[in-house]
Coordinates of C-alpha atoms and ligand atoms in Angstrom, one line a residue:
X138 CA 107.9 109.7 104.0
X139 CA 108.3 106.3 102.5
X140 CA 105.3 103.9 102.3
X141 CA 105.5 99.9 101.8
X142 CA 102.5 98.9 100.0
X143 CA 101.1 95.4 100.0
X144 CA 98.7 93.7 98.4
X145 CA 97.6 90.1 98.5
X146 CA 94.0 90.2 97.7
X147 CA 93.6 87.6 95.1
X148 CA 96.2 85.9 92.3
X149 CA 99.0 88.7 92.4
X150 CA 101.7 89.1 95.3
X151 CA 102.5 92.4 95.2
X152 CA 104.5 95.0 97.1
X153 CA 105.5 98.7 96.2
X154 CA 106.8 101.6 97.6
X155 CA 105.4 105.4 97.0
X156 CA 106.5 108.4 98.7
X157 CA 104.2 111.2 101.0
X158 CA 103.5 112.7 97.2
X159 CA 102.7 109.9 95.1
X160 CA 105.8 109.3 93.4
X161 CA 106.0 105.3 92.9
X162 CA 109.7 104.7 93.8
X163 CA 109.0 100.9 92.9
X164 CA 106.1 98.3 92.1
X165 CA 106.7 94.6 92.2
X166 CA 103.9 92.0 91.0
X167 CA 104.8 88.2 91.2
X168 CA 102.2 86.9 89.2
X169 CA 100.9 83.6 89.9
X170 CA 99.2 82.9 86.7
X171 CA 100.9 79.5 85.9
X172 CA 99.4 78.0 88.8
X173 CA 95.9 78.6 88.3
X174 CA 95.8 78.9 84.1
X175 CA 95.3 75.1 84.4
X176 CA 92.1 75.1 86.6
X177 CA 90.6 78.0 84.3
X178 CA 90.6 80.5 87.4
X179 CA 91.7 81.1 90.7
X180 CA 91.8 78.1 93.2
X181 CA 91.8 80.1 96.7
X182 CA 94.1 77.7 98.5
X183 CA 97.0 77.4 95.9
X184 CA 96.9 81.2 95.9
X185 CA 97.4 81.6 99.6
X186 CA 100.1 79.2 99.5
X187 CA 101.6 80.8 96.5
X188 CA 101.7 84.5 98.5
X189 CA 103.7 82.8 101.7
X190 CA 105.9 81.5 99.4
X191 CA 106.5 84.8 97.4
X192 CA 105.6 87.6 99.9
X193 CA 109.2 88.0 101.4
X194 CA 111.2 87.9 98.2
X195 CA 108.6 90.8 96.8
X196 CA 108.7 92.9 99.4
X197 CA 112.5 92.0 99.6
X198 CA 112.7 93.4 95.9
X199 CA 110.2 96.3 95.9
X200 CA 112.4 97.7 98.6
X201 CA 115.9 97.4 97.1
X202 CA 114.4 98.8 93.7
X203 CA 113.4 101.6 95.7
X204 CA 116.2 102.1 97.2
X205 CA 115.0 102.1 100.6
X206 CA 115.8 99.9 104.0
X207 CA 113.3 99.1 107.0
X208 CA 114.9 101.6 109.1
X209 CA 114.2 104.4 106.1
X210 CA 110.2 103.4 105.7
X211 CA 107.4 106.0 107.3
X212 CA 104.8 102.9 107.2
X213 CA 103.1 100.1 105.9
X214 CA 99.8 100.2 103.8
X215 CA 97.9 96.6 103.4
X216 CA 94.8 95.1 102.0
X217 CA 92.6 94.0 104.0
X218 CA 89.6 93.3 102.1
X219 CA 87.8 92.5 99.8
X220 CA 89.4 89.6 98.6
X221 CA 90.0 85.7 99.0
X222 CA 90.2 85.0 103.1
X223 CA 93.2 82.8 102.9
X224 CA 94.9 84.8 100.6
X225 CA 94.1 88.3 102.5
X226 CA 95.8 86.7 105.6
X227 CA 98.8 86.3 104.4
X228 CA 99.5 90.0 103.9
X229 CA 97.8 91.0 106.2
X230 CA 100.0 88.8 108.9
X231 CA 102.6 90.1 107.1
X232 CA 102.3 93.6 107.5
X233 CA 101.4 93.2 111.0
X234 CA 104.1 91.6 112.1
X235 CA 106.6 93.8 110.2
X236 CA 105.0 96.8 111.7
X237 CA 105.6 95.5 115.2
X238 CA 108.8 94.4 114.7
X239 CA 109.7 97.6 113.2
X240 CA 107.5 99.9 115.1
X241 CA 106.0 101.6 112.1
X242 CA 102.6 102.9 111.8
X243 CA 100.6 100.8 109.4
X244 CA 97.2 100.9 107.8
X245 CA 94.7 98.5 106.2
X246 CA 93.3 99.3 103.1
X247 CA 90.1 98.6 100.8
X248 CA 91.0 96.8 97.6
X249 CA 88.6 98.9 96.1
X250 CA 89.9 102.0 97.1
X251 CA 93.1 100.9 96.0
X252 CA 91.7 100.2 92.2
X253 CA 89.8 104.0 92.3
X254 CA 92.8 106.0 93.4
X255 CA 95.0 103.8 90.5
X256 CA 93.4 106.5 88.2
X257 CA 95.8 109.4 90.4
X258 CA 98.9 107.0 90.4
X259 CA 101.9 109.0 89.1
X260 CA 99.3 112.2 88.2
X261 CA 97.8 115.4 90.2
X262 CA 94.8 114.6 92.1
X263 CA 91.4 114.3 89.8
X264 CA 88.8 116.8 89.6
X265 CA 86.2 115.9 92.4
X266 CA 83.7 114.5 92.3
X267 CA 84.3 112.0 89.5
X268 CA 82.6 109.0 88.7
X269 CA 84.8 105.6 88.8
X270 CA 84.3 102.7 87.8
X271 CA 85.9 99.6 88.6
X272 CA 85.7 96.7 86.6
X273 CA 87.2 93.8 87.6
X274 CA 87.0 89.9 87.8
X275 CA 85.4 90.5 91.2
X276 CA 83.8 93.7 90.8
X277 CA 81.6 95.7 88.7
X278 CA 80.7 98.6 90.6
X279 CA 80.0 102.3 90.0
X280 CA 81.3 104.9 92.7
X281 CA 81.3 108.5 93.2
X282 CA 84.1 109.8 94.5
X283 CA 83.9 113.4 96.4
X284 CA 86.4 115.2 98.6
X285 CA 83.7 115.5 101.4
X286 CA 81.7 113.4 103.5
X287 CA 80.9 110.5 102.5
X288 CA 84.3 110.2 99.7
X289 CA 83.0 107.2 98.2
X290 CA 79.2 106.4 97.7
X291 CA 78.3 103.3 95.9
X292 CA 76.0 104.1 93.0
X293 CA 75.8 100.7 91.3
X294 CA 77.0 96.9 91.0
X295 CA 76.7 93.7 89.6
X296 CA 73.2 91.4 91.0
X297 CA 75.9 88.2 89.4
X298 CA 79.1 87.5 87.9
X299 CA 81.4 90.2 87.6
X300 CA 82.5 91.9 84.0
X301 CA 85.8 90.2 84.5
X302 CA 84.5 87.0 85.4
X303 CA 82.0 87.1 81.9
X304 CA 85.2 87.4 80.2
X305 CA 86.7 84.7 81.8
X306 CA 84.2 82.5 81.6
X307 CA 82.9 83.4 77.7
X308 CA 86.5 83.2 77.6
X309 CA 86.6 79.5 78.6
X310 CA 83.2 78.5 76.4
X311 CA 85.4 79.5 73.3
X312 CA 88.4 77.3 74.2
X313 CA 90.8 80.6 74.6
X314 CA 93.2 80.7 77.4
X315 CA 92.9 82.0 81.0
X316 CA 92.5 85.0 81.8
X317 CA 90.0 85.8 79.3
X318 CA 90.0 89.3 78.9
X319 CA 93.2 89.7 77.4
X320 CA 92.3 86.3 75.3
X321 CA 89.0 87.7 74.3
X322 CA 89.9 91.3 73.2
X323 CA 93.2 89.3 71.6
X324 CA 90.1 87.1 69.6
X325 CA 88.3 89.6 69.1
X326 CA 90.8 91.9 67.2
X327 CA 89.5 94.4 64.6
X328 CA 86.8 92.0 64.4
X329 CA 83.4 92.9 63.1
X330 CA 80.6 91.1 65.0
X331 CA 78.8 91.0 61.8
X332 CA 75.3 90.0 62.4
X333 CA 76.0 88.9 65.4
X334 CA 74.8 90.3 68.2
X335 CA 74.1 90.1 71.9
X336 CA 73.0 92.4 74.4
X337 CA 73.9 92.4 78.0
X338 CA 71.1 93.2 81.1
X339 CA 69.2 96.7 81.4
X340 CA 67.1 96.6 84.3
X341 CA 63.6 97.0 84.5
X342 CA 63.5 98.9 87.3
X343 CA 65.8 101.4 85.7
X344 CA 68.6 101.2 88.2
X345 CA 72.4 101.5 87.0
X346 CA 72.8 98.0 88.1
X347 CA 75.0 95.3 85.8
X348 CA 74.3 91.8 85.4
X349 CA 76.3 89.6 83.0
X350 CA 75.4 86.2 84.0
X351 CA 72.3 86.4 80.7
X352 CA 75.4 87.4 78.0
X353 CA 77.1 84.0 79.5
X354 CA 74.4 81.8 78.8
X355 CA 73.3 83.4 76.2
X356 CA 77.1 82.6 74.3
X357 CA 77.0 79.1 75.6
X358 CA 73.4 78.7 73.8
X359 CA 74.6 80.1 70.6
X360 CA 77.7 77.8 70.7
X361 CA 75.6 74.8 71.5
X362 CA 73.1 75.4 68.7
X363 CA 75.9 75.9 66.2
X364 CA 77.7 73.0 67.6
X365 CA 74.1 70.7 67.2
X366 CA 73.7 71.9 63.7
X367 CA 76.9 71.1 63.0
X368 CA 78.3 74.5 62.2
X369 CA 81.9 75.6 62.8
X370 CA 82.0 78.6 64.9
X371 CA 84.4 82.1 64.2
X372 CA 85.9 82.4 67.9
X373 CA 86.7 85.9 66.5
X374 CA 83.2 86.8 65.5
X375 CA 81.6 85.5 68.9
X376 CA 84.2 87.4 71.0
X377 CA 83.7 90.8 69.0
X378 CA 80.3 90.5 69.7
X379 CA 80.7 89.7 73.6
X380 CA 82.6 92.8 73.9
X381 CA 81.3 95.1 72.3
X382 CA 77.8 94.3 74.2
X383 CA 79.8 94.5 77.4
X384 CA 81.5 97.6 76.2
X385 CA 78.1 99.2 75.0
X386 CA 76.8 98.3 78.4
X387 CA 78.9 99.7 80.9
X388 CA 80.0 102.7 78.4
X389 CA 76.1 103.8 78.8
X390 CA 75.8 103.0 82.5
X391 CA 78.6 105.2 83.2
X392 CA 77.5 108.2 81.3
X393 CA 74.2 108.2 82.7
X394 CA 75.8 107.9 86.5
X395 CA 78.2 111.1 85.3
X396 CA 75.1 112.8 84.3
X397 CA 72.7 111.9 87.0
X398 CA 75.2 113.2 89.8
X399 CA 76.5 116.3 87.7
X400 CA 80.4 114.8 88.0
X401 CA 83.2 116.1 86.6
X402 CA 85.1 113.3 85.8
X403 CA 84.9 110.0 84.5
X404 CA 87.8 107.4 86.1
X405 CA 87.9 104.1 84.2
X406 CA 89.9 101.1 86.6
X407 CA 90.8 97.9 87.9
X408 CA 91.3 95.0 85.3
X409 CA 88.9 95.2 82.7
X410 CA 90.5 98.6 82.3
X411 CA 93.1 96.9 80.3
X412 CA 90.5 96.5 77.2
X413 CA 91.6 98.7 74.8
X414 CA 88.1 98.9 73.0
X415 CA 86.4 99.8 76.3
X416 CA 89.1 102.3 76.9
X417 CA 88.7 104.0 73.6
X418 CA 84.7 104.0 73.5
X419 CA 84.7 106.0 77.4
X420 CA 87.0 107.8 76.4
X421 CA 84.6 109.4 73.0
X422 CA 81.9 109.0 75.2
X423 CA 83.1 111.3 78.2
X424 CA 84.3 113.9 75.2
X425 CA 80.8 113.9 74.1
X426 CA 79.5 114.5 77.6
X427 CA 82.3 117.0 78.3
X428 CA 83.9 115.5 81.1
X429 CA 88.0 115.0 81.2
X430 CA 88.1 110.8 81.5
X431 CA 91.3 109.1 83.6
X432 CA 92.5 105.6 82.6
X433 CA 95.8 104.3 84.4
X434 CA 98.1 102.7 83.0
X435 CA 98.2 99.2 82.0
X436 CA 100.4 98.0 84.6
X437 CA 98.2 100.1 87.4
X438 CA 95.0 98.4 86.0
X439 CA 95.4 95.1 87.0
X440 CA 96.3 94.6 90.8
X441 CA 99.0 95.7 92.2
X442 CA 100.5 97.1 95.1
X443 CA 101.4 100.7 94.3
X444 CA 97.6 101.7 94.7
X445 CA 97.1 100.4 97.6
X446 CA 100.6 102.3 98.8
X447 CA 99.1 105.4 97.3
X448 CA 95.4 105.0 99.1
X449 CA 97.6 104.3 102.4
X450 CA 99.7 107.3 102.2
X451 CA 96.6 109.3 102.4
X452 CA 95.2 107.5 105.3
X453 CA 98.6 108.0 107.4
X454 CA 99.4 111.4 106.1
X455 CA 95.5 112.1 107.7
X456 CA 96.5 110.8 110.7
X457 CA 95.0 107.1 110.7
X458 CA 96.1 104.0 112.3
X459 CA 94.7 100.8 112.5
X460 CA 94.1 98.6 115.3
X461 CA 96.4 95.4 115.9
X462 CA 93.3 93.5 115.7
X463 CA 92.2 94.7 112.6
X464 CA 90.5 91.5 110.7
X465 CA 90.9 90.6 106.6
X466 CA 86.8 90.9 105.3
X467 CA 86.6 89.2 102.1
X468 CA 83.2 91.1 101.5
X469 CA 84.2 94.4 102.2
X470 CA 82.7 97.6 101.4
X471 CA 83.4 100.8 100.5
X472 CA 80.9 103.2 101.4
Ligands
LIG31 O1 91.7 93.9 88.9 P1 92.1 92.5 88.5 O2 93.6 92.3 88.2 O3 91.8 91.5 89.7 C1 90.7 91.6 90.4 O4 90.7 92.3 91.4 O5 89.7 90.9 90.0 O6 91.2 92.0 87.3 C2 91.4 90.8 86.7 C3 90.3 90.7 85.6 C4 90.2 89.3 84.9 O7 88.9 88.9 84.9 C5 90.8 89.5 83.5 O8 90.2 88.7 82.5 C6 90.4 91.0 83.3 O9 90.6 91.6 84.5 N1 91.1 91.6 82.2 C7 90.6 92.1 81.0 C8 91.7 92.5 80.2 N2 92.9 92.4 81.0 C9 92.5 91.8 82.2 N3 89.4 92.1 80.6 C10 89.1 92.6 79.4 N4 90.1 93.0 78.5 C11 91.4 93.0 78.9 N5 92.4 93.4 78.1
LIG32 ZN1 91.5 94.1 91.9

């Protein structure tokens, strides 16, 4: 069985096609990142209007890479939240109405779920259950994943701006180009902070919860006291010192949730996955802890369609089918 994936969610258009066992036969993202690098982040309506205009070629393309037709697809997988409203239609519609036309079972999917399972993309299964985090520009959130009842429990998320969003906007304060991560850990380089430092959020109560709106402001009031003394500021310097305190952050966050819940895995996903320091430092720290850690691929950290293809496949194969009135949520949730 041959499953369309599609995803539409935020800035990417994106369709791919897996088979019943994971295999991705094809993955297609039409980044739209001209469009919105001028505005310094996503603006929701060009992006909807960007998907109607780039859905049908995608899905056109992710099919003949494939080397499939309509009439050789087992179903359609879609996103149907969380994500920008406008944007989520347009898939959404999309898959709909190819489903009926073709009279193929279909199957909205969480975004979310999409970014957990990227960690299984193109590999065996992960030991369960395994703590995953997903850090992107709209999440931050800690899940553990089990093969029971519930599979996905939410153990912690962001109280403001996601991990991805801090980077774009600390991103923005320094004058480096959108998207920031990528701009930041590029700034950044083998950089030492030096004595710079900043520290993001630890909750008082305790709680695994993330906040990075304080590391913002706390950048823009370094840059501003530099800037009224007159000083020149190392771009470099400040964004080694941003990441790192992210890095620290969510690298002792995690550990704890792996420890508290007695998991045996650590998954790392979804954009901020990218970051190659955060990558390494889970990576020493799950070693320490003796847990195997799972990191996709570049191309499967940032959104795309073949996770959402992979999380569908599951759903269909378990006999699931969703309902022709089946709405987009842009604040979905996952457990
Ligand atoms: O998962 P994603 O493609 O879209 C969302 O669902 O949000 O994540 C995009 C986010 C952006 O905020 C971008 O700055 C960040 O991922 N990102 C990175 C890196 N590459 C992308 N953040 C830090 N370091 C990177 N190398
Ligand atoms: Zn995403």
């Amino acid at each position: 069985m041959k499953i369309l994936g599609i995803e539409t969610s935020c800035d990417e258009t994106a369709a791919a096609v897996v088979t019943a066992e994971g295999e991705i036969l094809s993955s297609v993202v039409a980044s739209q990142m001209e469009v919105h690098a001028p505005f310094g982040g996503v603006v929701p309506e060009l992006a909807s209007r960007q998907h109607l205009r780039l859905l049908p070629g995608v899905v056109e393309q992710a099919l003949v890479r494939a080397g499939v037709s309509w009439e050789g697809l087992g179903g359609i997988a879609v996103t149907r939240g969380p994500g920008l409203m406008g944007s989520l239609l347009v898939g959404l519609t999309f898959a709909k109405t190819a489903a009926w036309a073709r009279d193929l079972p279909w199957v909205g999917v969480n975004h979310l779920e999409g970014h957990l399972l990227s960690a299984e993309l193109g590999t065996a299964p992960l030991p369960r259950p395994f703590i995953g985090l997903v850090a992107s520009g709209g999440h931050t959130n800690l899940y553990r994943v089990s093969s029971g009842e519930p599979a996905y429990r939410l153990l912690a998320r962001t109280r403001d701006d996601a991990v991805g969003e801090a980077f774009d906007k600390v991103a923005k304060l320094l004058g480096l180009p959108y998207p920031g991560g990528p701009a930041i850990q590029d700034a950044a380089g083998g950089k030492e902070p030096g004595f710079l430092r900043f520290t993001s959020a630890r909750m008082k109560d305790g709680t695994l919860a993330f906040s990075f709106s304080g590391i913002k402001t706390a950048v823009r009031y370094y840059l501003q006291a530099a800037a009224a003394r007159g000083e020149t500021v190392d771009a470099g310097e400040v964004a080694a010192a941003f990441q790192q305190a992210v890095v620290e952050d969510l690298v002792a966050k995690a550990l704890r949730a792996v420890q508290d819940t007695g998991a045996r895995a650590l998954a790392l996903t979804g954009g901020v996955a990218a970051n190659e320091p955060l990558r390494r430092a889970l990576s020493r720290a799950a070693a320490g802890a003796g847990v195997p850690f799972f990191v996709p691929a570049r191309e499967w950290c940032t959104d795309n369609a073949a996770m959402i293809a992979l999380a569908g496949v599951r759903h269909l194969a378990a006999g699931e089918r969703s309902a022709w009135d089946l709405p987009a949520v842009p604040y979905l949730e996952l457990d």
